[in-house]
Amino acid sequence: MNEFLVRQSNRLPATPEGKELRQRLQPLERQRAQELRDAGILVRLWRVPGTRDSIGLYQAADATALHEALASLPMFPWMEISVEALATHPQEQRPG
Amino acid sequence: MNEFLVRQSNRLPATPEGKELRQRLQPLERQRAQELRDAGILVRLWRVPGTRDSIGLYQAADATALHEALASLPMFPWMEISVEALATHPQEQRPG
Amino acid sequence: MNEFLVRQSNRLPATPEGKELRQRLQPLERQRAQELRDAGILVRLWRVPGTRDSIGLYQAADATALHEALASLPMFPWMEISVEALATHPQEQRPG
Amino acid sequence: MNEFLVRQSNRLPATPEGKELRQRLQPLERQRAQELRDAGILVRLWRVPGTRDSIGLYQAADATALHEALASLPMFPWMEISVEALATHPQEQRPG
Amino acid sequence: MNEFLVRQSNRLPATPEGKELRQRLQPLERQRAQELRDAGILVRLWRVPGTRDSIGLYQAADATALHEALASLPMFPWMEISVEALATHPQEQRPG
Amino acid sequence: MNEFLVRQSNRLPATPEGKELRQRLQPLERQRAQELRDAGILVRLWRVPGTRDSIGLYQAADATALHEALASLPMFPWMEISVEALATHPQEQRPG
Amino acid sequence: MNEFLVRQSNRLPATPEGKELRQRLQPLERQRAQELRDAGILVRLWRVPGTRDSIGLYQAADATALHEALASLPMFPWMEISVEALATHPQEQRPG
Amino acid sequence: MNEFLVRQSNRLPATPEGKELRQRLQPLERQRAQELRDAGILVRLWRVPGTRDSIGLYQAADATALHEALASLPMFPWMEISVEALATHPQEQRPG
Amino acid sequence: MNEFLVRQSNRLPATPEGKELRQRLQPLERQRAQELRDAGILVRLWRVPGTRDSIGLYQAADATALHEALASLPMFPWMEISVEALATHPQEQRPG
Amino acid sequence: MNEFLVRQSNRLPATPEGKELRQRLQPLERQRAQELRDAGILVRLWRVPGTRDSIGLYQAADATALHEALASLPMFPWMEISVEALATHPQEQRPG
């Protein structure tokens, strides 16, 4: 299983249309995020303080599966996302 | 208590709508900022010369409390904000 | 409690002295890291693939406590460290 | 299987010692690289023109396996490496 | 023959017009890409996970021929493209 | 009076000589810093967590006076310093 | 007296409205700039070749006074400005 | 005579208006460019592959003359231009 | 034929050894550069003012041939080189 | 005549040798700088506060003459210099 650190910057504009879109999409986004949690793909999610951006710890078979999960989020078209592959640290490798 | 250095870049556009919005929001922004001062959250605020951006010294229990304070500012949706956690310097640590 | 994302770049030189120092310090580093885990300060640690750098999830009362924990690591003098404060994401806030 | 794009910058110094080390390690590096090719881990390798740096296409089960392969290269201690996870492009996804 | 590493960032806006344009252009883009594959110009294409961007391995007689191939892609006007020339690595040079 | 935000990165090497120099200079540095506090030049000093760097709030008649104060610090030759001029924020301007 | 190096990037859009606004504001901008020269605040102004940006040498009691001067320029709302405090060089310090 | 390396990034938007403007301006741009060649100001022009940007070798009495030549190009208002002054290399200095 | 813009930053240290090495290598560097001119590979070379760096216009069959030419320069081991592929500009394309 | 903005970062190391070299070279550097002033080449020089770096306003026939002036400074081998060509601003152009 691969672990990834994912930064998501929310580019929805602060216009009346943007605000309306955010309010419409937010519950759908939460719902889809919950599904990804239940599937063990989304592990942890933090807010970058002072922003609408987030940092997430994700797990997936590979980067293609991760991409499909991220692209399934309703707010994906307005997200600027960067993905960083994480390797297991020697201190956390189970012996044998 | 945590101290944070917070940079706020004002992205309100220099359009007629942006100007009108700025004039409408500014007194509300001042009022909310004063509330944060009274609550001991906003400690100092400086203007970055030549810009509408600011640098602020904030105090909060943690980054989550800081985020909620910043997100409560009326101009938050038009702000690009970066937050830097500050540790107490050895020269300013009270003995014992 | 504050959560922090911490990037640690290892600047020990690839010289014979650097190699000897690394071998001497590594077990001490592991031991101290384990103490920080036991104290609930070091939560997760990943290897940045292709490097000797790491990304860690830490918890501490505040940035000063975090600094003291990081500065207590034997390899601290050879580390280039950047710390990012994390706020709790709305999706992970326990109701009430 | 995961595909990764890997940039390797060679930091061996242009000193007499560095030159001697390069000459001693180069055949070992080639040999190890060939083993990684035979194992299907190293797929393609290009030279960044005007430098001693390279860009490689690697395949591995995950970022941890990739790290172990890269760390096994004799010149690893003198390499500055950055790893980018690649997802399969829709145009190259086999149907079904 | 020259090999190039090409990064393509898709700047089509996430507006209704942008979405409609994407849907209209995508099949044309695929078709043109297939023609470039058949001509041996487009060799491999990967998705940058979490984005609509891609990284491609291209071959062309020179940078001018590469430019003409890239400029022939229907989505070219909305692409931010950077091109990196690749030299053959000594480990992949056919003897003689 | 001018206010400045000053970032000081400590470039003393982590060698035995560097360690010895740090131990010799540190008390002198503290003493000089205290003199600058007493003179109202150094107002606040924070530690950048995870580093030996600091961020300071300074006051001086002008940038030349600030430079002389910073250059008088014993560790100045090993410091990488950047200075940012701060203007008074409208919210902190005393009326009249 | 403080000297400052000020970079001003002109963000007026190259639209018909932007062009009309530029033509209307330019004489007012010149007039205000002349006032700042007469007041000894604006000392020298250069054009960054190939752009509509400028680099200026300004003098002011402090960064707050500089900010007020810059904010008084008619094109201020469309300017991206960065300010750098300058200290007197030892070679230009009048003896005694 | 001064030689300059000039990078020109074309910021004309990929909108219907932008496309129409490009088609109307292109012949005028070519004509003006040819005049600059005939005047010995524009010496060489290359296309940055994969973009609508260019890199040019220009000659002019000084940066002011260069600016006037660049500002005379019809597409100047939509160009992001950076200019780099070039000195004669010792290997190309005519003796005496 | 491919044209390339090549930036060469000279990293020879300003130590007595570095100075001696520079004096020994400079004539060999000039000689080799002249051979590359005679072979039509090195077309033009400029000095970046205020540095020991250079910008060169090179021509080669492909990036591999360019690399071999650059790597044949005596000062290559102390050079930091970046290569940019150039495409022929439409304004300079010979008709037919 | 060309005007240039020149940034000079002093890379003399903070070692005993570096200190001795600085003390030996400084008077020679002042003397040469004075000659450049007398020749009208060096016009103004400022100290970047908190550093040993400087920003200078220079005048020269062209970038080659400027380079020769800068390269004649005794501390040149230890300087990291960047040069920016300045054009005359329309507000400072003498009519006719």
mmCIF file with all atom_site columns, C-alpha atoms in Angstrom, chain B residues 3 5 7 29-30 33-34 37 42-49 53-55 57 84-92, chain F residues 3 5 7 29-30 33-34 37 42-49 53-55 57 84-92:
data_model
loop_
_atom_site.group_PDB
_atom_site.id
_atom_site.type_symbol
_atom_site.label_atom_id
_atom_site.label_alt_id
_atom_site.label_comp_id
_atom_site.label_asym_id
_atom_site.label_entity_id
_atom_site.label_seq_id
_atom_site.pdbx_PDB_ins_code
_atom_site.Cartn_x
_atom_site.Cartn_y
_atom_site.Cartn_z
_atom_site.occupancy
_atom_site.B_iso_or_equiv
_atom_site.pdbx_formal_charge
_atom_site.auth_seq_id
_atom_site.auth_comp_id
_atom_site.auth_asym_id
_atom_site.auth_atom_id
_atom_site.pdbx_PDB_model_num
ATOM 1  C CA . GLU B 1 3  ? 2.279   32.968 19.225 1.00 0.00 ? 3  GLU B CA 1
ATOM 2  C CA . LEU B 1 5  ? 3.249   35.569 12.775 1.00 0.00 ? 5  LEU B CA 1
ATOM 3  C CA . ARG B 1 7  ? 0.844   37.600 6.720  1.00 0.00 ? 7  ARG B CA 1
ATOM 4  C CA . GLU B 1 29 ? -13.213 44.479 9.572  1.00 0.00 ? 29 GLU B CA 1
ATOM 5  C CA . ARG B 1 30 ? -12.026 47.132 12.068 1.00 0.00 ? 30 ARG B CA 1
ATOM 6  C CA . ALA B 1 33 ? -10.259 43.201 14.656 1.00 0.00 ? 33 ALA B CA 1
ATOM 7  C CA . GLN B 1 34 ? -10.942 45.247 17.786 1.00 0.00 ? 34 GLN B CA 1
ATOM 8  C CA . ARG B 1 37 ? -7.646  42.600 20.325 1.00 0.00 ? 37 ARG B CA 1
ATOM 9  C CA . LEU B 1 42 ? -4.658  40.022 17.896 1.00 0.00 ? 42 LEU B CA 1
ATOM 10 C CA . VAL B 1 43 ? -1.602  41.521 19.668 1.00 0.00 ? 43 VAL B CA 1
ATOM 11 C CA . ARG B 1 44 ? 0.083   43.806 17.040 1.00 0.00 ? 44 ARG B CA 1
ATOM 12 C CA . LEU B 1 45 ? -0.626  44.657 13.392 1.00 0.00 ? 45 LEU B CA 1
ATOM 13 C CA . TRP B 1 46 ? 1.703   46.332 10.894 1.00 0.00 ? 46 TRP B CA 1
ATOM 14 C CA . ARG B 1 47 ? 1.171   47.547 7.314  1.00 0.00 ? 47 ARG B CA 1
ATOM 15 C CA . VAL B 1 48 ? 3.555   46.186 4.661  1.00 0.00 ? 48 VAL B CA 1
ATOM 16 C CA . PRO B 1 49 ? 4.603   49.540 3.130  1.00 0.00 ? 49 PRO B CA 1
ATOM 17 C CA . ASP B 1 53 ? -1.126  43.709 3.038  1.00 0.00 ? 53 ASP B CA 1
ATOM 18 C CA . SER B 1 54 ? -0.442  43.332 6.731  1.00 0.00 ? 54 SER B CA 1
ATOM 19 C CA . ILE B 1 55 ? 1.735   41.356 9.129  1.00 0.00 ? 55 ILE B CA 1
ATOM 20 C CA . LEU B 1 57 ? 1.323   39.012 15.784 1.00 0.00 ? 57 LEU B CA 1
ATOM 21 C CA . GLU B 1 84 ? 4.087   30.854 10.947 1.00 0.00 ? 84 GLU B CA 1
ATOM 22 C CA . ALA B 1 85 ? 4.277   29.284 14.396 1.00 0.00 ? 85 ALA B CA 1
ATOM 23 C CA . LEU B 1 86 ? 6.684   31.095 16.768 1.00 0.00 ? 86 LEU B CA 1
ATOM 24 C CA . ALA B 1 87 ? 8.529   29.460 19.676 1.00 0.00 ? 87 ALA B CA 1
ATOM 25 C CA . THR B 1 88 ? 9.666   31.395 22.725 1.00 0.00 ? 88 THR B CA 1
ATOM 26 C CA . HIS B 1 89 ? 13.305  32.481 22.332 1.00 0.00 ? 89 HIS B CA 1
ATOM 27 C CA . PRO B 1 90 ? 15.708  31.312 25.075 1.00 0.00 ? 90 PRO B CA 1
ATOM 28 C CA . GLN B 1 91 ? 16.543  34.980 25.759 1.00 0.00 ? 91 GLN B CA 1
ATOM 29 C CA . GLU B 1 92 ? 12.852  35.605 26.616 1.00 0.00 ? 92 GLU B CA 1
ATOM 30 C CA . GLU F 1 3  ? 9.906   49.274 13.197 1.00 0.00 ? 3  GLU F CA 1
ATOM 31 C CA . LEU F 1 5  ? 10.958  42.635 11.220 1.00 0.00 ? 5  LEU F CA 1
ATOM 32 C CA . ARG F 1 7  ? 15.030  37.235 10.316 1.00 0.00 ? 7  ARG F CA 1
ATOM 33 C CA . GLU F 1 29 ? 25.529  37.467 22.274 1.00 0.00 ? 29 GLU F CA 1
ATOM 34 C CA . ARG F 1 30 ? 23.045  37.440 25.185 1.00 0.00 ? 30 ARG F CA 1
ATOM 35 C CA . ALA F 1 33 ? 21.176  41.568 22.993 1.00 0.00 ? 33 ALA F CA 1
ATOM 36 C CA . GLN F 1 34 ? 20.270  42.712 26.498 1.00 0.00 ? 34 GLN F CA 1
ATOM 37 C CA . ARG F 1 37 ? 16.788  45.723 24.703 1.00 0.00 ? 37 ARG F CA 1
ATOM 38 C CA . LEU F 1 42 ? 15.446  45.030 20.322 1.00 0.00 ? 42 LEU F CA 1
ATOM 39 C CA . VAL F 1 43 ? 11.747  44.845 21.273 1.00 0.00 ? 43 VAL F CA 1
ATOM 40 C CA . ARG F 1 44 ? 10.767  41.118 20.904 1.00 0.00 ? 44 ARG F CA 1
ATOM 41 C CA . LEU F 1 45 ? 12.624  37.984 19.806 1.00 0.00 ? 45 LEU F CA 1
ATOM 42 C CA . TRP F 1 46 ? 11.146  34.615 18.819 1.00 0.00 ? 46 TRP F CA 1
ATOM 43 C CA . ARG F 1 47 ? 12.735  31.253 17.953 1.00 0.00 ? 47 ARG F CA 1
ATOM 44 C CA . VAL F 1 48 ? 11.793  29.716 14.586 1.00 0.00 ? 48 VAL F CA 1
ATOM 45 C CA . PRO F 1 49 ? 10.815  26.234 15.861 1.00 0.00 ? 49 PRO F CA 1
ATOM 46 C CA . ASP F 1 53 ? 17.106  30.931 13.595 1.00 0.00 ? 53 ASP F CA 1
ATOM 47 C CA . SER F 1 54 ? 15.184  33.800 15.084 1.00 0.00 ? 54 SER F CA 1
ATOM 48 C CA . ILE F 1 55 ? 12.666  36.463 14.114 1.00 0.00 ? 55 ILE F CA 1
ATOM 49 C CA . LEU F 1 57 ? 10.962  43.010 16.169 1.00 0.00 ? 57 LEU F CA 1
ATOM 50 C CA . GLU F 1 84 ? 11.731  44.110 6.391  1.00 0.00 ? 84 GLU F CA 1
ATOM 51 C CA . ALA F 1 85 ? 10.552  47.671 7.041  1.00 0.00 ? 85 ALA F CA 1
ATOM 52 C CA . LEU F 1 86 ? 7.156   47.852 8.798  1.00 0.00 ? 86 LEU F CA 1
ATOM 53 C CA . ALA F 1 87 ? 4.686   50.733 8.479  1.00 0.00 ? 87 ALA F CA 1
ATOM 54 C CA . THR F 1 88 ? 2.150   51.584 11.183 1.00 0.00 ? 88 THR F CA 1
ATOM 55 C CA . HIS F 1 89 ? -1.196  49.933 10.428 1.00 0.00 ? 89 HIS F CA 1
ATOM 56 C CA . PRO F 1 90 ? -4.200  52.298 10.167 1.00 0.00 ? 90 PRO F CA 1
ATOM 57 C CA . GLN F 1 91 ? -5.865  50.310 12.975 1.00 0.00 ? 91 GLN F CA 1
ATOM 58 C CA . GLU F 1 92 ? -2.928  51.205 15.285 1.00 0.00 ? 92 GLU F CA 1
#
